Coordinates of C-alpha atoms in Angstrom, one line a residue:
M87 CA -101.6 54.4 -13.4
A88 CA -97.8 54.9 -13.5
K89 CA -95.7 51.7 -13.6
P90 CA -93.8 50.9 -10.4
F91 CA -90.2 52.1 -10.6
P92 CA -87.9 49.3 -11.4
Q93 CA -86.0 47.7 -8.6
T94 CA -84.2 44.8 -10.3
I95 CA -81.8 44.7 -13.3
A96 CA -84.4 42.8 -15.4
E97 CA -87.1 45.3 -14.5
A98 CA -84.9 48.2 -15.3
Q99 CA -83.8 46.9 -18.7
G100 CA -87.3 45.9 -19.5
S101 CA -88.4 49.5 -18.7
F102 CA -85.6 50.8 -20.9
L103 CA -87.0 48.8 -23.9
E104 CA -90.4 50.4 -23.1
G105 CA -89.0 53.8 -23.2
L106 CA -87.7 54.6 -19.7
S107 CA -84.5 56.6 -19.9
P108 CA -81.4 55.5 -17.9
L109 CA -81.1 59.2 -17.2
L110 CA -84.5 59.2 -15.4
L111 CA -83.6 56.1 -13.4
V112 CA -80.3 57.7 -12.2
E113 CA -82.1 61.0 -11.5
K114 CA -84.6 59.2 -9.4
C115 CA -81.8 57.4 -7.5
L116 CA -80.1 60.7 -6.9
E117 CA -83.3 62.3 -5.8
R118 CA -83.7 59.6 -3.2
I119 CA -80.2 60.0 -2.0
G120 CA -80.8 63.8 -1.6
E121 CA -84.0 63.2 0.4
Q122 CA -82.9 60.3 2.6
N123 CA -79.1 59.9 2.9
D124 CA -78.7 62.5 5.7
R125 CA -81.1 60.2 7.7
L126 CA -79.8 56.8 6.6
G127 CA -76.0 57.5 6.3
A128 CA -75.6 55.0 3.5
M129 CA -73.5 57.0 1.1
I130 CA -70.2 58.7 1.8
F131 CA -69.6 60.1 -1.7
V132 CA -72.1 60.7 -4.5
A133 CA -70.8 60.9 -8.0
R134 CA -73.7 63.0 -9.2
M135 CA -72.2 64.7 -12.2
E136 CA -70.4 61.6 -13.5
A137 CA -73.4 59.4 -13.0
L138 CA -75.7 61.8 -14.9
E139 CA -73.2 62.0 -17.7
D140 CA -72.8 58.2 -17.9
A141 CA -76.6 57.9 -17.9
R142 CA -76.9 60.3 -20.8
Q143 CA -74.5 58.2 -22.8
A144 CA -76.4 55.0 -21.9
D145 CA -79.6 56.7 -23.1
T146 CA -78.0 57.8 -26.4
A147 CA -76.7 54.2 -26.9
I148 CA -80.1 52.7 -26.4
R149 CA -81.7 55.2 -28.9
A150 CA -79.0 54.1 -31.4
G151 CA -79.8 50.5 -30.8
K152 CA -76.6 49.7 -29.0
W153 CA -76.2 47.9 -25.7
I154 CA -73.0 48.0 -24.0
G155 CA -73.5 44.9 -21.8
P156 CA -75.6 43.1 -19.3
L157 CA -75.6 46.0 -16.9
H158 CA -76.3 48.8 -19.4
G159 CA -77.7 51.8 -17.6
I160 CA -77.9 50.2 -14.2
P161 CA -76.9 52.4 -11.2
V162 CA -74.6 50.6 -8.9
A163 CA -73.1 51.8 -5.5
V164 CA -69.6 50.7 -4.4
K165 CA -68.3 50.1 -0.9
D166 CA -65.6 52.7 -0.1
V167 CA -62.8 50.2 0.1
L168 CA -62.7 50.0 -3.8
D169 CA -61.1 52.6 -6.0
V170 CA -63.5 54.6 -8.1
R171 CA -61.7 57.1 -10.4
G172 CA -62.2 60.7 -9.4
L173 CA -63.3 59.8 -5.8
P174 CA -61.2 59.2 -2.7
T175 CA -60.9 55.7 -1.2
T176 CA -61.2 56.2 2.5
G177 CA -62.2 52.8 4.0
G178 CA -64.5 54.8 6.1
S179 CA -61.6 56.4 7.9
R180 CA -59.4 59.5 8.0
L181 CA -56.4 57.4 7.7
F182 CA -56.4 57.8 3.9
D183 CA -57.4 61.4 3.5
G184 CA -55.7 62.5 0.4
D185 CA -56.0 62.3 -3.4
D186 CA -58.8 61.0 -5.5
A187 CA -58.3 57.6 -7.2
V188 CA -56.8 58.0 -10.7
S189 CA -58.3 54.7 -11.9
D190 CA -61.0 52.2 -11.1
A191 CA -60.4 49.0 -9.1
R192 CA -60.3 46.1 -11.6
C193 CA -63.7 44.9 -10.7
V194 CA -65.2 48.4 -10.9
A195 CA -63.7 48.8 -14.3
N196 CA -65.3 45.6 -15.3
L197 CA -68.7 46.8 -14.1
R198 CA -68.4 49.9 -16.2
S199 CA -67.4 47.7 -19.2
A200 CA -70.6 45.8 -18.7
G201 CA -72.5 49.1 -18.8
A202 CA -73.0 49.9 -15.1
I203 CA -73.3 53.4 -13.9
I204 CA -71.3 54.1 -10.6
I205 CA -73.6 56.4 -8.6
G206 CA -71.3 56.7 -5.5
K207 CA -69.4 55.1 -2.6
T208 CA -71.0 53.6 0.5
N209 CA -70.4 53.9 4.2
L210 CA -68.9 51.0 6.3
H211 CA -67.4 50.2 9.6
E212 CA -64.1 52.0 9.8
L213 CA -61.4 50.1 7.9
T214 CA -63.9 47.1 8.2
A215 CA -62.7 46.6 11.7
G216 CA -64.4 49.3 13.6
N217 CA -68.0 49.0 14.9
H218 CA -71.3 50.2 13.5
D219 CA -70.8 53.7 14.9
N220 CA -68.3 55.0 12.4
P221 CA -66.6 58.0 14.2
W222 CA -66.3 60.0 10.9
Y223 CA -69.3 59.1 8.9
G224 CA -71.9 58.0 11.5
K225 CA -74.2 55.0 11.8
V226 CA -76.0 53.4 8.9
V227 CA -79.7 53.1 9.3
N228 CA -81.8 50.2 8.1
P229 CA -84.4 51.5 5.7
L230 CA -86.8 48.7 6.7
D231 CA -86.9 50.0 10.4
Q232 CA -85.1 53.2 11.4
E233 CA -84.5 51.9 14.9
R234 CA -82.3 49.2 13.5
G235 CA -78.9 49.0 11.7
T236 CA -77.7 46.8 8.9
G237 CA -75.2 44.8 11.0
G238 CA -71.9 44.5 9.1
T239 CA -69.1 46.3 7.4
S240 CA -70.9 46.4 4.1
S241 CA -73.6 48.3 5.9
G242 CA -73.9 51.2 3.5
S243 CA -74.1 49.0 0.4
A244 CA -77.1 47.1 1.8
S245 CA -78.8 50.2 3.1
A246 CA -78.3 51.9 -0.3
V247 CA -80.0 49.0 -2.2
A248 CA -82.8 48.7 0.3
A249 CA -83.5 52.5 0.1
G250 CA -83.5 52.6 -3.7
F251 CA -80.4 54.7 -4.0
C252 CA -79.2 52.2 -6.6
V253 CA -80.4 49.0 -8.2
A254 CA -77.5 47.0 -6.8
A255 CA -74.3 47.5 -4.8
I256 CA -70.9 46.0 -4.3
G257 CA -69.5 45.0 -0.9
T258 CA -66.7 43.0 0.5
D259 CA -67.0 39.8 2.5
T260 CA -64.1 38.8 4.8
G261 CA -66.1 37.4 7.7
G262 CA -69.6 37.6 6.3
S263 CA -70.2 41.3 5.7
N264 CA -72.2 40.9 2.5
R265 CA -74.3 38.2 4.0
S266 CA -75.0 39.7 7.4
T267 CA -76.1 43.1 5.9
A268 CA -78.2 41.5 3.3
A269 CA -79.9 39.4 6.0
A270 CA -80.7 42.6 7.9
T271 CA -82.3 44.3 4.9
G272 CA -84.1 41.4 3.1
L273 CA -81.6 41.3 0.2
V274 CA -79.4 38.7 -1.5
G275 CA -75.7 38.9 -0.4
F276 CA -73.1 36.8 -2.2
K277 CA -69.6 35.7 -1.2
P278 CA -67.8 34.2 -4.1
T279 CA -65.1 31.4 -4.0
N280 CA -62.0 33.0 -2.6
G281 CA -59.8 34.5 -5.3
V282 CA -62.3 34.6 -8.1
I283 CA -62.7 38.4 -8.1
D284 CA -59.5 40.3 -8.7
P285 CA -58.8 42.6 -5.6
T286 CA -56.6 45.0 -7.5
G287 CA -57.5 48.5 -6.4
S288 CA -59.1 47.5 -3.1
L289 CA -58.2 48.1 0.5
P290 CA -57.5 44.8 2.3
T291 CA -58.9 43.5 5.6
A292 CA -57.3 40.1 5.7
P293 CA -56.2 38.9 2.2
T294 CA -56.5 35.2 3.0
F295 CA -60.2 35.7 3.5
D296 CA -61.1 38.8 1.5
T297 CA -63.7 38.5 -1.2
I298 CA -65.7 41.0 -3.3
G299 CA -69.3 40.4 -4.1
P300 CA -72.7 41.9 -4.9
I301 CA -75.6 42.9 -2.7
A302 CA -78.9 42.8 -4.8
R303 CA -82.6 42.3 -4.8
N304 CA -82.6 38.7 -6.2
V305 CA -80.3 35.8 -7.2
A306 CA -80.4 36.7 -10.9
D307 CA -79.1 40.2 -10.3
A308 CA -76.4 38.8 -8.0
R309 CA -75.3 36.4 -10.7
L310 CA -75.1 39.1 -13.3
L311 CA -73.0 41.4 -11.1
H312 CA -70.7 38.6 -10.1
Y313 CA -69.8 37.8 -13.7
A314 CA -69.6 41.4 -14.6
M315 CA -67.1 42.1 -11.8
A316 CA -65.1 39.0 -12.9
G317 CA -65.0 40.5 -16.4
I318 CA -66.4 37.5 -18.1
D319 CA -69.7 36.6 -19.9
P320 CA -72.0 34.6 -17.6
P321 CA -72.1 30.9 -18.7
D322 CA -75.3 29.6 -20.1
E323 CA -77.7 29.5 -17.2
S324 CA -78.2 26.0 -15.9
S325 CA -81.4 25.0 -14.3
A326 CA -81.3 23.2 -11.0
S327 CA -84.1 21.1 -9.7
V328 CA -85.0 21.1 -6.0
S329 CA -86.3 17.5 -6.5
G330 CA -83.4 15.1 -5.5
L331 CA -81.3 17.9 -4.1
R332 CA -79.5 16.8 -1.0
I333 CA -79.3 19.7 1.5
G334 CA -77.2 19.4 4.5
V335 CA -77.9 21.1 7.9
C336 CA -75.0 21.3 10.3
P337 CA -75.7 22.8 13.7
D338 CA -72.1 21.8 14.8
L339 CA -70.7 24.2 12.2
Y340 CA -71.9 27.3 13.9
A341 CA -72.6 26.0 17.4
A342 CA -74.6 29.0 18.6
A343 CA -78.1 29.8 19.6
V344 CA -80.6 31.1 17.0
D345 CA -83.8 33.1 17.7
P346 CA -86.9 30.9 17.6
A347 CA -88.5 33.2 14.9
I348 CA -85.4 32.7 12.6
T349 CA -85.5 28.9 13.3
S350 CA -89.2 28.8 12.4
A351 CA -88.5 30.5 9.0
H352 CA -85.6 28.0 8.4
E353 CA -87.8 25.0 9.3
A354 CA -90.6 26.3 6.9
F355 CA -88.0 26.7 4.2
L356 CA -86.6 23.2 4.6
A357 CA -90.1 21.7 4.9
S358 CA -91.0 23.3 1.6
A359 CA -87.8 22.0 0.1
Q360 CA -88.7 18.5 1.2
R361 CA -92.2 18.8 -0.2
A362 CA -90.5 19.7 -3.5
G363 CA -88.5 16.5 -3.3
A364 CA -85.2 17.6 -1.6
Q365 CA -83.5 15.4 1.0
I366 CA -82.5 17.0 4.3
L367 CA -79.6 15.5 6.0
V368 CA -78.1 16.4 9.4
L369 CA -74.3 16.4 9.3
P370 CA -71.8 16.5 12.2
F371 CA -68.7 18.8 12.2
E372 CA -66.5 18.5 15.3
F373 CA -63.9 21.2 14.4
A374 CA -65.9 24.4 14.5
R375 CA -64.2 25.8 17.6
E376 CA -60.7 25.3 16.1
V377 CA -61.9 26.8 12.8
R378 CA -63.2 29.9 14.6
E379 CA -60.0 30.4 16.7
S380 CA -57.7 29.8 13.7
G381 CA -59.8 32.1 11.5
L382 CA -59.7 34.9 14.0
T383 CA -55.9 34.5 14.4
I384 CA -55.4 34.8 10.6
L385 CA -57.7 37.8 10.3
M386 CA -56.2 39.7 13.3
Y387 CA -52.6 39.1 12.2
E388 CA -53.1 40.1 8.5
F389 CA -55.1 43.2 9.4
T390 CA -52.6 44.3 12.0
A391 CA -49.6 43.6 9.7
H392 CA -51.1 45.9 7.0
Y393 CA -52.7 48.7 9.1
G394 CA -50.6 48.7 12.3
P395 CA -47.7 50.8 11.0
L396 CA -50.1 53.2 9.2
V397 CA -52.1 53.8 12.3
E398 CA -48.9 54.0 14.5
A399 CA -47.8 56.9 12.3
H400 CA -51.2 58.7 12.4
P401 CA -53.1 57.4 15.4
E402 CA -55.3 60.5 15.5
R403 CA -56.8 59.5 12.1
V404 CA -58.6 56.4 13.3
G405 CA -61.3 55.8 15.9
A406 CA -61.1 53.9 19.2
A407 CA -62.6 50.6 17.9
V408 CA -60.0 50.3 15.2
C409 CA -57.2 51.1 17.8
E410 CA -58.6 48.4 20.1
F411 CA -58.7 45.8 17.3
L412 CA -55.1 46.6 16.4
S413 CA -54.1 46.4 20.1
N414 CA -55.5 42.9 20.3
G415 CA -53.9 42.1 17.0
T416 CA -50.4 42.8 18.2
S417 CA -50.7 40.0 20.6
V418 CA -50.8 37.5 17.7
S419 CA -47.4 36.1 16.9
E420 CA -46.2 35.2 13.6
T421 CA -45.8 31.6 14.9
A422 CA -49.4 31.5 15.9
Y423 CA -50.3 32.9 12.5
R424 CA -48.3 30.3 10.6
S425 CA -49.8 27.6 12.7
A426 CA -53.3 28.8 11.9
L427 CA -52.5 28.8 8.2
A428 CA -51.2 25.2 8.5
Y429 CA -54.3 24.2 10.4
R430 CA -56.5 25.7 7.7
A431 CA -54.7 23.7 5.0
Q432 CA -54.9 20.6 7.1
I433 CA -58.7 20.8 7.9
Q434 CA -59.9 21.6 4.4
G435 CA -60.4 17.9 3.7
E436 CA -62.6 17.4 6.7
F437 CA -64.9 20.2 5.5
Q438 CA -64.9 19.0 1.9
R439 CA -66.1 15.6 3.1
L440 CA -69.4 17.2 4.1
F441 CA -70.0 17.6 0.3
S442 CA -69.5 13.9 -0.3
E443 CA -72.9 13.4 1.4
V444 CA -74.8 16.6 0.2
D445 CA -75.0 19.0 -2.7
G446 CA -75.1 22.0 -0.5
L447 CA -75.3 23.3 3.0
A448 CA -78.1 25.4 4.4
T449 CA -77.2 27.4 7.6
P450 CA -78.3 30.5 9.4
V451 CA -76.6 33.8 8.4
V452 CA -77.2 35.6 11.7
P453 CA -78.6 34.7 15.1
G454 CA -81.6 37.1 15.0
F455 CA -83.3 39.9 13.2
A456 CA -81.6 43.2 12.1
P457 CA -79.8 44.7 15.1
R458 CA -80.8 47.6 17.2
L459 CA -79.2 50.8 15.9
S460 CA -78.4 51.9 19.5
D461 CA -76.0 49.1 20.4
E462 CA -76.0 46.6 17.4
L463 CA -77.5 43.8 19.6
T464 CA -80.2 41.4 18.4
A465 CA -82.7 39.3 20.3
V466 CA -82.2 35.6 20.6
G467 CA -85.1 34.5 22.6
A468 CA -85.0 36.4 25.9
D469 CA -81.3 37.3 25.4
L470 CA -79.5 40.1 23.5
V471 CA -76.4 39.1 21.6
P472 CA -73.9 41.0 19.4
Y473 CA -75.2 40.8 15.8
G474 CA -71.9 41.6 13.9
L475 CA -69.6 39.6 16.2
A476 CA -71.8 36.6 15.7
G477 CA -69.9 36.3 12.3
G478 CA -67.3 34.2 14.0
H479 CA -69.9 31.4 14.4
F480 CA -72.3 31.9 11.6
R481 CA -70.3 33.2 8.6
R482 CA -66.5 33.3 8.9
W483 CA -66.1 29.5 8.3
A484 CA -67.1 30.1 4.6
N485 CA -64.3 32.6 4.2
F486 CA -62.0 30.2 6.1
F487 CA -62.7 27.3 3.7
G488 CA -62.9 29.6 0.6
V489 CA -66.3 28.3 -0.5
P490 CA -69.0 30.3 -2.4
T491 CA -72.0 31.2 -0.1
L492 CA -75.2 33.1 -0.9
A493 CA -77.5 34.6 1.7
M494 CA -81.1 35.0 0.6
P495 CA -84.2 36.3 2.4
L496 CA -87.0 34.2 3.9
P497 CA -90.5 35.5 4.8
T498 CA -91.5 35.7 8.5
K499 CA -94.7 36.4 10.3
G500 CA -93.3 39.8 11.4
A501 CA -92.2 42.9 9.5
L502 CA -88.4 42.0 9.4
P503 CA -87.1 39.2 7.1
A504 CA -85.2 36.1 8.0
S505 CA -82.3 34.9 5.9
I506 CA -80.6 31.7 5.1
Q507 CA -77.3 30.9 3.4
I508 CA -76.6 28.2 1.0
T509 CA -73.1 26.9 0.4
T510 CA -71.5 24.7 -2.2
P511 CA -67.9 23.5 -2.7
Q512 CA -65.1 25.7 -4.0
H513 CA -65.4 26.9 -7.7
T514 CA -69.0 25.9 -8.0
D515 CA -70.2 29.4 -7.9
D516 CA -72.6 29.1 -11.0
Y517 CA -74.0 25.8 -9.6
L518 CA -74.7 27.7 -6.4
F519 CA -76.6 30.4 -8.3
S520 CA -78.7 27.8 -10.1
V521 CA -79.5 26.0 -6.8
C522 CA -80.4 29.3 -5.0
S523 CA -82.5 30.4 -7.9
A524 CA -84.6 27.2 -7.6
L525 CA -84.8 27.4 -3.9
S526 CA -85.8 31.1 -4.0
R527 CA -89.0 30.1 -5.8
L528 CA -90.2 27.8 -3.0
E529 CA -93.4 28.7 -1.3
T530 CA -92.4 28.3 2.4
G531 CA -95.6 29.5 4.0
S532 CA -93.7 31.0 6.9
A533 CA -95.4 34.4 6.4
S534 CA -98.9 33.0 6.5

């Protein structure tokens, strides 16, 4: 019987040692793209010839006993807000129709230095501010259920990984886009500490909140990709124990309804952590509304300041959703923006105090399962609510406070996965990876 085709970095590189060629892996990914991308809409550009040539070189290096780095021979897709040499950077829009990038974004160059093979660029909400129905490149379909979408601006990156178009992908997370799309597709989505990954060569959304991170099959892959993008060797991997871990739950932080099936999966996860020796503490946070309002003010002002003049010069090159977002953004004054920034600095201490009582926070990523493709709504009990717009409650606070946060899947009794996000203080990214690695091995029993 043929061995299963590798899905993770460890599986792929183990297969390389056993004789699988990186060229065959890339060819298989390209074959899947050719068969399915018209239906899924995950990829905007496919770097077919470049990826095949890079795979041949990776294969030659392996046969010579040389390994370039921790991502040697691994096909990776990149969200189309990051420069990839030889390909356009469109932001999912016609606003930037023009020349191909002459060089890679800094983090993409670092991926190549670690041995990654860039297989192409992924679809997204237009300029990261439009909706799921991109007027130029269409909707992104969820490979787990073709009646559903992937629910966030890193939509194509998550779909590409879930469909096997690549082993992992890179997205951006300004209000939770890596995490919401990973949640919809049963993947791991990581938002690093703000500022850790160099944004050089990327299109901004709101620089105060913008982060660049991986979408992958598991925590280990996300960790490898994160450090490769940062251009540094991963530190020696530490081992966290669930026993004695203090996990905070803070319903005040997101202050929104969650579907009972998602709640059930979370409760099973936390119960399993308790059985393994963790303490679960309920924490208050009375400033969630002000955080949401200030965060939206900052995001809208910064987006409008950057894109407003460009769109004003070429309004025919963007869709209605972006125009509406910009129209709302023009109502945000510089005074309101400066006030929101001041509030952000002022309230940091209140949020950091949560971590004086716990080692990490465990919160929902999204209110329900992957959204309907038709309208991007998700069921919360008997109600339907917007999946992507829920980011203001469930995810953007992590960008606001600049903390590392990782979304990872949880089993459910149904066909679609749930997800939970774990958060630790700023600049504890590697500790977060070790905690999530330990938590990901828990047997929750929620799928039984």
